[in-house]
Short mmCIF file of C-alpha atoms in Angstrom, two decimals:
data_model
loop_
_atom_site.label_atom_id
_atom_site.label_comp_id
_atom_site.label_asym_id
_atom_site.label_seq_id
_atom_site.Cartn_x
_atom_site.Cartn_y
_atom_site.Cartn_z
CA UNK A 1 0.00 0.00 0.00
CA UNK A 2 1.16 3.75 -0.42
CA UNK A 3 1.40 6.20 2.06
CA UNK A 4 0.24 9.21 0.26
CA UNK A 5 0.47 11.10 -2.97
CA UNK A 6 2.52 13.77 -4.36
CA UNK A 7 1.73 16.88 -6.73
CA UNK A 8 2.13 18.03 -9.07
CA UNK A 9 2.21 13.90 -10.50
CA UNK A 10 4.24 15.85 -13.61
CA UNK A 11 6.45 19.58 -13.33
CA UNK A 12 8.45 20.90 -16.65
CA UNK A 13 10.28 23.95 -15.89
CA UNK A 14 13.09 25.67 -17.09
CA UNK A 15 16.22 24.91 -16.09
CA UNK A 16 17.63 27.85 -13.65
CA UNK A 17 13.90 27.82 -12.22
CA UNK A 18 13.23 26.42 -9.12
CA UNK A 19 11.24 23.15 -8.73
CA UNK A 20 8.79 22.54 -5.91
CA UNK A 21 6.88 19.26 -5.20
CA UNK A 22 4.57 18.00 -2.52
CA UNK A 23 3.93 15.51 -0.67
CA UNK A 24 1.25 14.65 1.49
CA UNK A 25 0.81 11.39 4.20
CA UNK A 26 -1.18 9.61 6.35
CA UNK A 27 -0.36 8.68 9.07
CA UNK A 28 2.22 9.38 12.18
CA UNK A 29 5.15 8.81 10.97
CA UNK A 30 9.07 8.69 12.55
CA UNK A 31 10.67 10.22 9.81
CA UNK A 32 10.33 11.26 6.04
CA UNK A 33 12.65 11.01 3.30
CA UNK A 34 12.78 12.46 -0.38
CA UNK A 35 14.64 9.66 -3.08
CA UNK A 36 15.20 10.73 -6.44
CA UNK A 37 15.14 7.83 -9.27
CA UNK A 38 16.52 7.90 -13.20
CA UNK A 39 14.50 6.19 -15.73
CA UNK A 40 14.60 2.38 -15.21
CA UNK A 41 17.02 3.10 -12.91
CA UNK A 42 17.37 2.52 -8.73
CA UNK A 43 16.77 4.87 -6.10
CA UNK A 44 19.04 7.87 -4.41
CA UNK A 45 18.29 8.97 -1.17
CA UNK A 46 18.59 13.12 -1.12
CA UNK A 47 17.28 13.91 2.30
CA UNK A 48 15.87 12.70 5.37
CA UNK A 49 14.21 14.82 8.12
CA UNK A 50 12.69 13.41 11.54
CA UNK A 51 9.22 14.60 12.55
CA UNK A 52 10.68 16.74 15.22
CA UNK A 53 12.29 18.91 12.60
CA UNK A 54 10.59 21.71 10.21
CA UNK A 55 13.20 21.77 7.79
CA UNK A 56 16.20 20.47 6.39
CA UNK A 57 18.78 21.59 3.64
CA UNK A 58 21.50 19.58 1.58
CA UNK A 59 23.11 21.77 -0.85
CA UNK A 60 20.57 23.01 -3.70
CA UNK A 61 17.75 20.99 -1.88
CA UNK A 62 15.02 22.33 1.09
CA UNK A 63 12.53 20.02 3.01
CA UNK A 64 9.87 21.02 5.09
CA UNK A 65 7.93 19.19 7.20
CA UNK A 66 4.62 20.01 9.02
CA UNK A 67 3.38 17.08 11.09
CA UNK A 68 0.18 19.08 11.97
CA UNK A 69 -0.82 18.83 7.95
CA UNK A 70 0.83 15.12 7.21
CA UNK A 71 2.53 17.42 4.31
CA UNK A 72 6.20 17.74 3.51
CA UNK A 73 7.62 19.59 0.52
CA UNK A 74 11.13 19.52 -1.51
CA UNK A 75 12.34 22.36 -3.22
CA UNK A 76 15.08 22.52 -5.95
CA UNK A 77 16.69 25.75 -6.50
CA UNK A 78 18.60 26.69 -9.42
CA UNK A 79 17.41 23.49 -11.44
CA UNK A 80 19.51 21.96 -14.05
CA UNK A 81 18.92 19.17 -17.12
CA UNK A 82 20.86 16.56 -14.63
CA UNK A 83 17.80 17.36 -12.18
CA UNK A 84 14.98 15.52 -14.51
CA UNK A 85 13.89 12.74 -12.80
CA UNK A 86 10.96 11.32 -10.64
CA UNK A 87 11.01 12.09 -7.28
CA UNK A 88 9.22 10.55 -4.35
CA UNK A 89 9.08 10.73 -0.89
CA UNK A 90 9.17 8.17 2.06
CA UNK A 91 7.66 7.52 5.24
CA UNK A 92 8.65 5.23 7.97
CA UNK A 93 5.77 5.02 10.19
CA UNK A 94 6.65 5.44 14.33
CA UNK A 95 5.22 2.00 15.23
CA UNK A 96 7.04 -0.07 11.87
CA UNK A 97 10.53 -0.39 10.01
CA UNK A 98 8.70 -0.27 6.90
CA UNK A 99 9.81 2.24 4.46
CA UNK A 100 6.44 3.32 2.41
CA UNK A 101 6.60 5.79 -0.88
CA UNK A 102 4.33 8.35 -2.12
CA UNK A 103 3.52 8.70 -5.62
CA UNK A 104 6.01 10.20 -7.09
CA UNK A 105 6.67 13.58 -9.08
CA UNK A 106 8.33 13.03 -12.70
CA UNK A 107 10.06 16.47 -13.32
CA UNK A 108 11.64 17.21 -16.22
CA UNK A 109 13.99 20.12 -16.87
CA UNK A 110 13.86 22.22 -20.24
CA UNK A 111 17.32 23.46 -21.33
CA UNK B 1 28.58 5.18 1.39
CA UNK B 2 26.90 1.68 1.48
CA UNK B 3 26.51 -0.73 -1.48
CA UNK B 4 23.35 -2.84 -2.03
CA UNK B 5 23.86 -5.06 -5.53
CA UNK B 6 21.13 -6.66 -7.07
CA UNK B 7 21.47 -9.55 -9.55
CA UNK B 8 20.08 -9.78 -12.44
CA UNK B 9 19.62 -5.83 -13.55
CA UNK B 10 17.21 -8.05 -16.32
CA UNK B 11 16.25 -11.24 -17.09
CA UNK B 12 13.54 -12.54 -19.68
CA UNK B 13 12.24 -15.71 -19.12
CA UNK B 14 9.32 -17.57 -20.73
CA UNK B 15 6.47 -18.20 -19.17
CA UNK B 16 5.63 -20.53 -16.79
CA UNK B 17 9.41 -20.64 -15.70
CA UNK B 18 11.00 -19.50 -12.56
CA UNK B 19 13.54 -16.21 -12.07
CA UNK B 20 15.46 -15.70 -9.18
CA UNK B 21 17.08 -12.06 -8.35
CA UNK B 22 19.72 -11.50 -5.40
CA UNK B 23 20.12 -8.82 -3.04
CA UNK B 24 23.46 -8.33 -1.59
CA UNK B 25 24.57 -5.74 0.93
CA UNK B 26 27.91 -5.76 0.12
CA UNK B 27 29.91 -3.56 2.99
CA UNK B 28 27.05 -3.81 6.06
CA UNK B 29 25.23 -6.41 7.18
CA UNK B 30 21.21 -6.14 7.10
CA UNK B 31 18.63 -7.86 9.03
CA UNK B 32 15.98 -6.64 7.53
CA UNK B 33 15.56 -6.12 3.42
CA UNK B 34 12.53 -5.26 1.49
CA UNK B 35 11.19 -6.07 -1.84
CA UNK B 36 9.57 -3.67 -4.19
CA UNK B 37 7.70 -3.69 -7.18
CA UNK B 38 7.92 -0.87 -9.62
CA UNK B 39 5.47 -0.71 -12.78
CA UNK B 40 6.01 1.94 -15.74
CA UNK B 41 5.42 5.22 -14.61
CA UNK B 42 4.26 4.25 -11.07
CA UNK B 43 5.85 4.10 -7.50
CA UNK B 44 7.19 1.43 -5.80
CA UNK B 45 5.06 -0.71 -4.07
CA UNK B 46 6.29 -2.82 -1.11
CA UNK B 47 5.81 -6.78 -1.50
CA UNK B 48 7.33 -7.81 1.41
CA UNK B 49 10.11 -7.42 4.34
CA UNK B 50 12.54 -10.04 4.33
CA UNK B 51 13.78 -11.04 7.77
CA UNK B 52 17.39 -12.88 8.35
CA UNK B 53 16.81 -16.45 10.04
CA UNK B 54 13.03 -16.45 9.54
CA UNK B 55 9.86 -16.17 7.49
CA UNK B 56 9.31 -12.88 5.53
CA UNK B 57 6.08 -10.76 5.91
CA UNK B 58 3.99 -10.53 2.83
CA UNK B 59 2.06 -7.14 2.46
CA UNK B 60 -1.80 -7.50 1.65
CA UNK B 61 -2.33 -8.63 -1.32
CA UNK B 62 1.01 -10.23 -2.43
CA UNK B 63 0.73 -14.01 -3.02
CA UNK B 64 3.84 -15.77 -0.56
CA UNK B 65 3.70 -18.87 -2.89
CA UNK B 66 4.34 -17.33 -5.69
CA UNK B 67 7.11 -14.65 -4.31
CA UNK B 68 9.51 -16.82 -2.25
CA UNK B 69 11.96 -14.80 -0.13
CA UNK B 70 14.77 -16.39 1.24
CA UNK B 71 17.28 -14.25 3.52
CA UNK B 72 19.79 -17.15 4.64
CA UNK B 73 22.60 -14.86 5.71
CA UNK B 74 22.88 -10.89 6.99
CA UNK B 75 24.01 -9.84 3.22
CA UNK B 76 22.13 -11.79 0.68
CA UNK B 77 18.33 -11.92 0.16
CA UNK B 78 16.33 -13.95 -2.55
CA UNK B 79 12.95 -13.53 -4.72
CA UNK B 80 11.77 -16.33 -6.53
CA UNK B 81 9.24 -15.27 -8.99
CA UNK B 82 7.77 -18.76 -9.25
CA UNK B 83 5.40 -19.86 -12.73
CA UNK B 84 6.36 -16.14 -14.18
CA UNK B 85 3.60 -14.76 -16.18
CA UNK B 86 3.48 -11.95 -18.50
CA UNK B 87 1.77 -10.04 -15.58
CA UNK B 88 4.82 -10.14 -13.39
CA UNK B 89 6.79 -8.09 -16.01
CA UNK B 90 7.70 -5.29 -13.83
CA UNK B 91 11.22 -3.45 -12.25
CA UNK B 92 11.63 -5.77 -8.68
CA UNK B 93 14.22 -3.59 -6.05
CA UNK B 94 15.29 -4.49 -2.97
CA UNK B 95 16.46 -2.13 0.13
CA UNK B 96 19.28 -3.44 3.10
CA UNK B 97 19.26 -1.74 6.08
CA UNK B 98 21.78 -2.47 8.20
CA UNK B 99 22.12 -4.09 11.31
CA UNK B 100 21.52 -1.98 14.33
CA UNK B 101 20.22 0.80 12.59
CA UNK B 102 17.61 2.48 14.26
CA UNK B 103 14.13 2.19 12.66
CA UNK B 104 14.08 5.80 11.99
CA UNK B 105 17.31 5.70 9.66
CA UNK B 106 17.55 5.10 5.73
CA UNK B 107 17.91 2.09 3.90
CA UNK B 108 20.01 1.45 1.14
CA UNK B 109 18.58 0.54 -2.17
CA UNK B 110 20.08 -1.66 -5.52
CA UNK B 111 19.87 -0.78 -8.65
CA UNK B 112 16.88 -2.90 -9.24
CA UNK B 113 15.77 -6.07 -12.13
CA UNK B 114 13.31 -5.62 -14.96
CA UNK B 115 12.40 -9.17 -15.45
CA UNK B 116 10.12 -9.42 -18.66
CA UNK B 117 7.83 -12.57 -19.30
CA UNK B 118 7.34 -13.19 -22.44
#
């Protein structure tokens, strides 16, 4: 089963624009983690941030968490072609080692 | 940073036959792997956590006879797509996380297997 969904499902921007995606959840959770993922490829993790935080940054990338709303959100500043990819985010619930994934946001960078 | 390796990165098989892919954690040592299931242009879907030295919980809906997982040691996990049908075509990848780890950490994912059924 999936934890949530993500929005935009699809984002096409330029590249030097900044990229922001969505994700909403469930249920409590321990922590919640952004993974990016090339075409037929495997998974990258970018970012993980605990419940207890409200946001996180690693390099070009921003996450915000609001436990109140179940909703997190990654931003991508300065985007570039390398960026295009699908995105998803991750929840590991308090009570479970279980890893579950959103949706997932395919964005694709313009040159 | 740590290594998971998964074996085959694809396989075709005919139908009716049997595939096996391997997850390895290659520099840590994992209790606890999980098996996804990826179809085009959707997320991954969790089939099931494999646990070292016992049986591996199924998620709802995911037939245990027909997925056999098989995590004999602390690095290598094995699904058995048994009687393959086109159906099962689909990206398989596994997670490792390792060994002490608390729950709240990340796992470590391979590079996944797009097994075709033809």
């Amino acid at each position: 089963s999936q934890q949530g969904e993500e929005d935009p499902q699809a984002l096409s921007i330029q590249e030097g624009e900044n990229a922001t995606m969505n994700c909403s959840y469930k249920t409590s959770i321990n922590n919640l983690q952004w993974y990016r993922q090339n075409s037929g490829r495997g998974l990258v993790h970018l970012i993980l941030i605990r419940s207890n935080e409200r946001e996180k940054h690693s390099g070009r990338l921003r996450v915000t968490l609001d436990t109140s709303k179940k909703s997190s959100s990654l931003l991508i500043t300065a985007s570039r072609a390398a960026d295009t990819a699908s995105y998803f985010c991750a929840t590991v619930r308090s009570e479970a080692s279980k890893i579950i994934f959103g949706s997932g946001t395919r964005l694709s960078i313009r040159p | 940073g740590a290594v998971v390796s998964q074996h085959p990165s694809w396989v075709i098989c005919k139908s009716g036959t049997s595939v096996k892919i391997e997850c390895r954690s290659l520099d840590f040592q994992a209790t606890t792997m999980f098996w996804y299931r990826q179809f085009p242009k959707q997320s991954l879907m969790l089939m099931a956590t494999s646990n070292e030295g016992s049986k591996a919980t199924y998620e709802q809906g995911v037939e245990k006879d027909k997925f056999l997982i098989n995590h004999a040691s602390l690095t290598l996990s094995t699904l058995t797509v048994t009687s393959a049908h086109p159906e099962d075509s689909s990206f398989y990848i596994c997670s490792a996380r390792p060994t002490g780890t608390p729950k709240a950490t990340e796992a470590f994912f391979g590079q996944g297997t797009r097994l075709t059924v033809v």
